[in-house]
mmCIF file of C-alpha atoms in Angstrom:
data_model
loop_
_atom_site.group_PDB
_atom_site.id
_atom_site.type_symbol
_atom_site.label_atom_id
_atom_site.label_comp_id
_atom_site.label_asym_id
_atom_site.label_seq_id
_atom_site.Cartn_x
_atom_site.Cartn_y
_atom_site.Cartn_z
ATOM 1 C CA ASN Y 684 -0.029 -0.049 -0.055
ATOM 2 C CA ALA Y 685 0.987 3.574 -0.742
ATOM 3 C CA GLY Y 686 -0.873 5.032 1.857
ATOM 4 C CA VAL Y 687 -1.504 8.901 1.033
ATOM 5 C CA THR Y 688 0.400 10.351 -2.004
ATOM 6 C CA GLN Y 689 0.617 13.932 -2.530
ATOM 7 C CA THR Y 690 1.898 15.459 -5.515
ATOM 8 C CA PRO Y 691 4.053 17.914 -6.517
ATOM 9 C CA LYS Y 692 6.300 17.893 -3.673
ATOM 10 C CA PHE Y 693 7.439 21.297 -4.583
ATOM 11 C CA GLN Y 694 5.823 24.061 -6.369
ATOM 12 C CA VAL Y 695 6.568 27.849 -7.233
ATOM 13 C CA LEU Y 696 3.677 30.059 -8.394
ATOM 14 C CA LYS Y 697 3.268 33.747 -9.564
ATOM 15 C CA THR Y 698 0.525 35.763 -7.868
ATOM 16 C CA GLY Y 699 -2.420 35.233 -9.557
ATOM 17 C CA GLN Y 700 -1.717 31.600 -11.036
ATOM 18 C CA SER Y 701 -3.737 28.863 -10.378
ATOM 19 C CA MET Y 702 -3.049 25.271 -9.504
ATOM 20 C CA THR Y 703 -4.232 22.239 -8.208
ATOM 21 C CA LEU Y 704 -2.606 20.017 -5.286
ATOM 22 C CA GLN Y 705 -3.110 16.263 -5.723
ATOM 23 C CA CYS Y 706 -4.011 13.864 -2.878
ATOM 24 C CA ALA Y 707 -4.813 10.200 -3.356
ATOM 25 C CA GLN Y 708 -5.118 7.440 -0.863
ATOM 26 C CA ASP Y 709 -5.481 3.430 -1.159
ATOM 27 C CA MET Y 710 -6.462 3.006 1.927
ATOM 28 C CA ASN Y 711 -10.333 3.088 1.289
ATOM 29 C CA HIS Y 712 -10.865 5.779 3.953
ATOM 30 C CA GLU Y 713 -13.815 7.974 4.209
ATOM 31 C CA TYR Y 714 -12.519 10.766 5.662
ATOM 32 C CA MET Y 715 -9.875 13.257 3.929
ATOM 33 C CA SER Y 716 -8.681 16.493 4.937
ATOM 34 C CA TRP Y 717 -6.079 19.353 3.828
ATOM 35 C CA TYR Y 718 -3.895 21.190 6.462
ATOM 36 C CA ARG Y 719 -1.431 24.092 5.996
ATOM 37 C CA GLN Y 720 1.631 24.188 8.313
ATOM 38 C CA ASP Y 721 3.074 27.726 8.714
ATOM 39 C CA PRO Y 722 6.293 28.128 11.106
ATOM 40 C CA GLY Y 723 5.118 28.057 14.557
ATOM 41 C CA MET Y 724 1.718 27.828 13.798
ATOM 42 C CA GLY Y 725 1.373 24.089 13.782
ATOM 43 C CA LEU Y 726 -1.473 22.481 11.273
ATOM 44 C CA ARG Y 727 -4.265 24.154 10.450
ATOM 45 C CA LEU Y 728 -7.664 22.693 8.776
ATOM 46 C CA ILE Y 729 -8.348 23.926 5.411
ATOM 47 C CA HIS Y 730 -11.202 21.554 4.057
ATOM 48 C CA TYR Y 731 -12.187 18.194 4.997
ATOM 49 C CA SER Y 732 -14.426 15.418 3.290
ATOM 50 C CA VAL Y 733 -16.472 12.663 5.254
ATOM 51 C CA GLY Y 734 -17.194 11.062 1.981
ATOM 52 C CA ALA Y 735 -17.473 11.052 -1.951
ATOM 53 C CA GLY Y 736 -19.593 14.125 -2.741
ATOM 54 C CA ILE Y 737 -19.377 15.594 0.640
ATOM 55 C CA THR Y 738 -16.905 18.453 1.669
ATOM 56 C CA ASP Y 739 -16.873 21.082 4.425
ATOM 57 C CA GLN Y 740 -14.940 24.013 5.570
ATOM 58 C CA GLY Y 741 -12.184 23.991 8.021
ATOM 59 C CA GLU Y 742 -10.632 26.925 10.001
ATOM 60 C CA VAL Y 743 -8.927 28.690 7.129
ATOM 61 C CA PRO Y 744 -10.919 27.760 3.891
ATOM 62 C CA ASN Y 745 -10.659 31.223 2.009
ATOM 63 C CA GLY Y 746 -8.564 31.047 -1.213
ATOM 64 C CA TYR Y 747 -9.109 27.204 -1.480
ATOM 65 C CA ASN Y 748 -11.642 24.993 -3.200
ATOM 66 C CA VAL Y 749 -11.970 21.278 -2.833
ATOM 67 C CA SER Y 750 -14.057 18.622 -4.440
ATOM 68 C CA ARG Y 751 -14.482 14.867 -3.629
ATOM 69 C CA SER Y 752 -15.641 12.786 -6.821
ATOM 70 C CA THR Y 753 -14.029 9.358 -5.585
ATOM 71 C CA THR Y 754 -13.213 7.715 -2.369
ATOM 72 C CA GLU Y 755 -9.743 7.976 -3.381
ATOM 73 C CA ASP Y 756 -9.009 11.489 -4.488
ATOM 74 C CA PHE Y 757 -9.313 14.974 -2.648
ATOM 75 C CA PRO Y 758 -7.561 17.608 -4.898
ATOM 76 C CA LEU Y 759 -6.997 21.046 -3.331
ATOM 77 C CA ARG Y 760 -7.329 24.338 -5.743
ATOM 78 C CA LEU Y 761 -5.840 27.417 -5.518
ATOM 79 C CA LEU Y 762 -7.965 29.612 -7.661
ATOM 80 C CA SER Y 763 -5.606 32.735 -7.486
ATOM 81 C CA ALA Y 764 -2.476 32.100 -5.757
ATOM 82 C CA ALA Y 765 -1.396 34.835 -3.372
ATOM 83 C CA PRO Y 766 1.913 35.133 -1.238
ATOM 84 C CA SER Y 767 -0.278 34.612 2.016
ATOM 85 C CA GLN Y 768 -0.503 31.116 0.676
ATOM 86 C CA THR Y 769 3.184 30.251 0.610
ATOM 87 C CA SER Y 770 3.077 27.164 3.097
ATOM 88 C CA VAL Y 771 3.609 23.512 3.221
ATOM 89 C CA TYR Y 772 0.442 21.662 2.563
ATOM 90 C CA PHE Y 773 -0.614 18.365 4.020
ATOM 91 C CA CYS Y 774 -3.308 16.072 3.238
ATOM 92 C CA ALA Y 775 -4.401 13.459 5.573
ATOM 93 C CA SER Y 776 -7.201 10.489 5.598
ATOM 94 C CA SER Y 777 -8.603 8.411 8.192
ATOM 95 C CA TRP Y 778 -11.426 5.772 8.802
ATOM 96 C CA GLY Y 779 -13.923 8.132 10.035
ATOM 97 C CA GLN Y 780 -13.965 11.768 11.203
ATOM 98 C CA GLY Y 781 -13.224 13.044 14.506
ATOM 99 C CA LEU Y 782 -9.975 12.637 16.687
ATOM 100 C CA VAL Y 783 -10.559 8.914 17.949
ATOM 101 C CA GLU Y 784 -9.827 7.863 14.123
ATOM 102 C CA LYS Y 785 -5.648 7.696 13.398
ATOM 103 C CA LEU Y 786 -4.905 10.165 10.887
ATOM 104 C CA PHE Y 787 -2.814 9.168 8.009
ATOM 105 C CA PHE Y 788 -0.472 11.927 6.382
ATOM 106 C CA GLY Y 789 1.093 12.434 3.190
ATOM 107 C CA SER Y 790 4.516 13.880 2.692
ATOM 108 C CA GLY Y 791 3.444 17.346 1.859
ATOM 109 C CA THR Y 792 3.818 19.902 -0.824
ATOM 110 C CA GLN Y 793 6.088 22.969 -0.137
ATOM 111 C CA LEU Y 794 4.423 26.032 -2.081
ATOM 112 C CA SER Y 795 5.847 29.314 -2.825
ATOM 113 C CA VAL Y 796 3.807 32.188 -4.053
ATOM 114 C CA LEU Y 797 6.064 34.939 -5.350
ATOM 115 C CA LEU V 557 -12.116 20.744 20.563
ATOM 116 C CA ALA V 558 -10.420 21.230 23.926
ATOM 117 C CA LYS V 559 -7.541 23.740 24.049
ATOM 118 C CA THR V 560 -4.178 22.376 24.883
ATOM 119 C CA THR V 561 -1.040 23.773 26.337
ATOM 120 C CA GLN V 562 2.494 22.237 25.839
ATOM 121 C CA PRO V 563 6.061 23.531 26.522
ATOM 122 C CA ILE V 564 7.445 24.827 23.205
ATOM 123 C CA SER V 565 10.536 23.137 23.229
ATOM 124 C CA MET V 566 12.641 20.634 25.314
ATOM 125 C CA ASP V 567 16.054 19.323 25.081
ATOM 126 C CA SER V 568 17.375 15.814 26.250
ATOM 127 C CA TYR V 569 20.398 13.881 25.689
ATOM 128 C CA GLU V 570 20.727 10.165 24.046
ATOM 129 C CA GLY V 571 19.652 7.533 26.535
ATOM 130 C CA GLN V 572 17.442 9.631 28.719
ATOM 131 C CA GLU V 573 13.762 9.383 29.180
ATOM 132 C CA VAL V 574 11.776 11.942 28.050
ATOM 133 C CA ASN V 575 8.164 13.247 29.575
ATOM 134 C CA ILE V 576 6.454 15.873 27.870
ATOM 135 C CA THR V 577 3.179 17.063 29.764
ATOM 136 C CA CYS V 578 0.254 18.498 27.873
ATOM 137 C CA SER V 579 -2.470 20.429 29.734
ATOM 138 C CA HIS V 580 -6.011 20.203 28.644
ATOM 139 C CA ASN V 581 -8.282 21.655 31.565
ATOM 140 C CA ASN V 582 -11.402 21.578 29.561
ATOM 141 C CA ILE V 583 -11.369 18.197 28.517
ATOM 142 C CA ALA V 584 -14.933 16.490 28.034
ATOM 143 C CA THR V 585 -15.886 13.337 29.329
ATOM 144 C CA ASN V 586 -16.038 11.724 25.653
ATOM 145 C CA ASP V 587 -12.934 13.016 24.518
ATOM 146 C CA TYR V 588 -9.768 11.125 23.760
ATOM 147 C CA ILE V 589 -6.008 12.123 24.021
ATOM 148 C CA THR V 590 -3.679 11.467 21.158
ATOM 149 C CA TRP V 591 -0.110 12.326 20.554
ATOM 150 C CA TYR V 592 1.515 12.672 16.935
ATOM 151 C CA GLN V 593 5.314 12.938 16.069
ATOM 152 C CA GLN V 594 6.611 14.836 13.026
ATOM 153 C CA PHE V 595 9.816 14.982 11.545
ATOM 154 C CA PRO V 596 11.168 17.652 9.403
ATOM 155 C CA SER V 597 9.801 17.638 5.804
ATOM 156 C CA GLN V 598 7.421 14.945 6.770
ATOM 157 C CA GLY V 599 3.522 14.810 7.755
ATOM 158 C CA PRO V 600 2.772 13.883 11.298
ATOM 159 C CA ARG V 601 2.368 10.393 12.382
ATOM 160 C CA PHE V 602 0.253 8.759 14.867
ATOM 161 C CA ILE V 603 2.135 7.719 18.199
ATOM 162 C CA ILE V 604 -0.184 6.614 20.822
ATOM 163 C CA GLN V 605 -3.833 7.465 21.889
ATOM 164 C CA GLY V 606 -5.427 7.040 25.469
ATOM 165 C CA TYR V 607 -8.604 7.699 27.322
ATOM 166 C CA LYS V 608 -7.329 7.156 31.038
ATOM 167 C CA THR V 609 -4.606 5.684 33.318
ATOM 168 C CA LYS V 610 -1.909 4.158 31.437
ATOM 169 C CA VAL V 611 -1.322 3.138 27.601
ATOM 170 C CA THR V 612 1.620 1.629 26.642
ATOM 171 C CA ASN V 613 3.021 0.550 22.881
ATOM 172 C CA GLU V 614 6.364 -0.363 21.402
ATOM 173 C CA VAL V 615 7.449 3.338 21.181
ATOM 174 C CA ALA V 616 6.027 5.488 24.208
ATOM 175 C CA SER V 617 3.823 5.396 27.065
ATOM 176 C CA LEU V 618 0.885 7.745 27.944
ATOM 177 C CA PHE V 619 -0.131 8.552 31.541
ATOM 178 C CA ILE V 620 -3.308 10.212 32.134
ATOM 179 C CA PRO V 621 -4.140 11.163 36.092
ATOM 180 C CA ALA V 622 -7.788 10.292 37.137
ATOM 181 C CA ASP V 623 -9.073 13.923 36.528
ATOM 182 C CA ARG V 624 -7.878 13.651 32.792
ATOM 183 C CA LYS V 625 -6.899 17.312 33.016
ATOM 184 C CA SER V 626 -3.376 16.618 31.802
ATOM 185 C CA SER V 627 -1.667 13.871 30.278
ATOM 186 C CA THR V 628 2.564 12.777 29.874
ATOM 187 C CA LEU V 629 3.939 11.499 26.826
ATOM 188 C CA SER V 630 6.954 9.376 27.967
ATOM 189 C CA LEU V 631 9.602 8.024 25.614
ATOM 190 C CA PRO V 632 11.980 5.649 26.885
ATOM 191 C CA ARG V 633 15.800 6.039 26.192
ATOM 192 C CA VAL V 634 15.342 8.648 23.424
ATOM 193 C CA SER V 635 18.128 8.427 20.503
ATOM 194 C CA LEU V 636 18.947 11.203 18.347
ATOM 195 C CA SER V 637 16.320 10.034 16.035
ATOM 196 C CA ASP V 638 13.708 10.887 18.634
ATOM 197 C CA THR V 639 14.275 14.548 17.532
ATOM 198 C CA ALA V 640 11.205 15.939 16.228
ATOM 199 C CA VAL V 641 8.034 17.903 16.995
ATOM 200 C CA TYR V 642 5.275 16.289 19.255
ATOM 201 C CA TYR V 643 1.618 17.357 18.868
ATOM 202 C CA CYS V 644 -1.007 16.476 21.795
ATOM 203 C CA LEU V 645 -4.318 16.499 20.549
ATOM 204 C CA VAL V 646 -7.701 16.272 22.625
ATOM 205 C CA GLY V 647 -11.202 15.416 20.938
ATOM 206 C CA ASN V 648 -13.670 12.957 20.174
ATOM 207 C CA ASN V 649 -15.397 11.498 17.266
ATOM 208 C CA ALA V 650 -17.969 14.508 17.183
ATOM 209 C CA GLY V 651 -15.152 16.802 16.330
ATOM 210 C CA ASN V 652 -14.708 18.336 12.746
ATOM 211 C CA MET V 653 -12.028 20.863 13.443
ATOM 212 C CA LEU V 654 -8.472 19.021 14.033
ATOM 213 C CA THR V 655 -6.165 21.746 14.282
ATOM 214 C CA PHE V 656 -2.931 20.827 15.548
ATOM 215 C CA GLY V 657 -1.396 23.611 17.912
ATOM 216 C CA GLY V 658 2.156 24.532 17.799
ATOM 217 C CA GLY V 659 3.535 21.345 19.592
ATOM 218 C CA THR V 660 6.470 20.494 21.292
ATOM 219 C CA ARG V 661 10.111 20.760 19.827
ATOM 220 C CA LEU V 662 12.050 18.016 21.306
ATOM 221 C CA MET V 663 15.949 18.180 20.774
ATOM 222 C CA VAL V 664 18.089 14.968 21.271
ATOM 223 C CA LYS V 665 21.608 15.952 21.777
ATOM 224 C CA PRO V 666 24.549 13.470 21.742
#
């Protein structure tokens, strides 16, 4: 099993460009989520999904869109990148939602917006 | 989601036991306590989870007193490879907002 796979690992964008961060899991997990990690601020939840066709906002959703057309994939879209979105992005999945379920994380995408 | 407080950083030496305490005064009856470990350039990794008393697995122990207002992650005989950030989370299956706090940065020295 590959677990949670994120692509790309690194990305540089210019302000105003759009892009999609890919996340795929092969564990048949219902719950998937996106986090951003900034220095000294831990990980903040951007969006999450409790199953195919269902998404919801986390703590810092502005500037990001998500969709969940399949159980396996949960892409994160930046429609118009801003320097404030420079961060490391992590995707995670688990059997169910909530803290009791163990979260499995991908290796992250380091994004720089110039 | 219960608020947690952890030390920002800790230093230790190889072979020592390290105890990282997390304070969670407003923990709810159905909340669990979970610890994650994060190495540089990697996503966090689950270490251990508990509800009360003591839980032990192959890498760590988790001590939770009767009032559950705090918990202590214990790492026996640490090595250089245990240098990482450790996050304490408190919550239950009803919680949607799984935001990780700043964590505790553990530095293990030779």
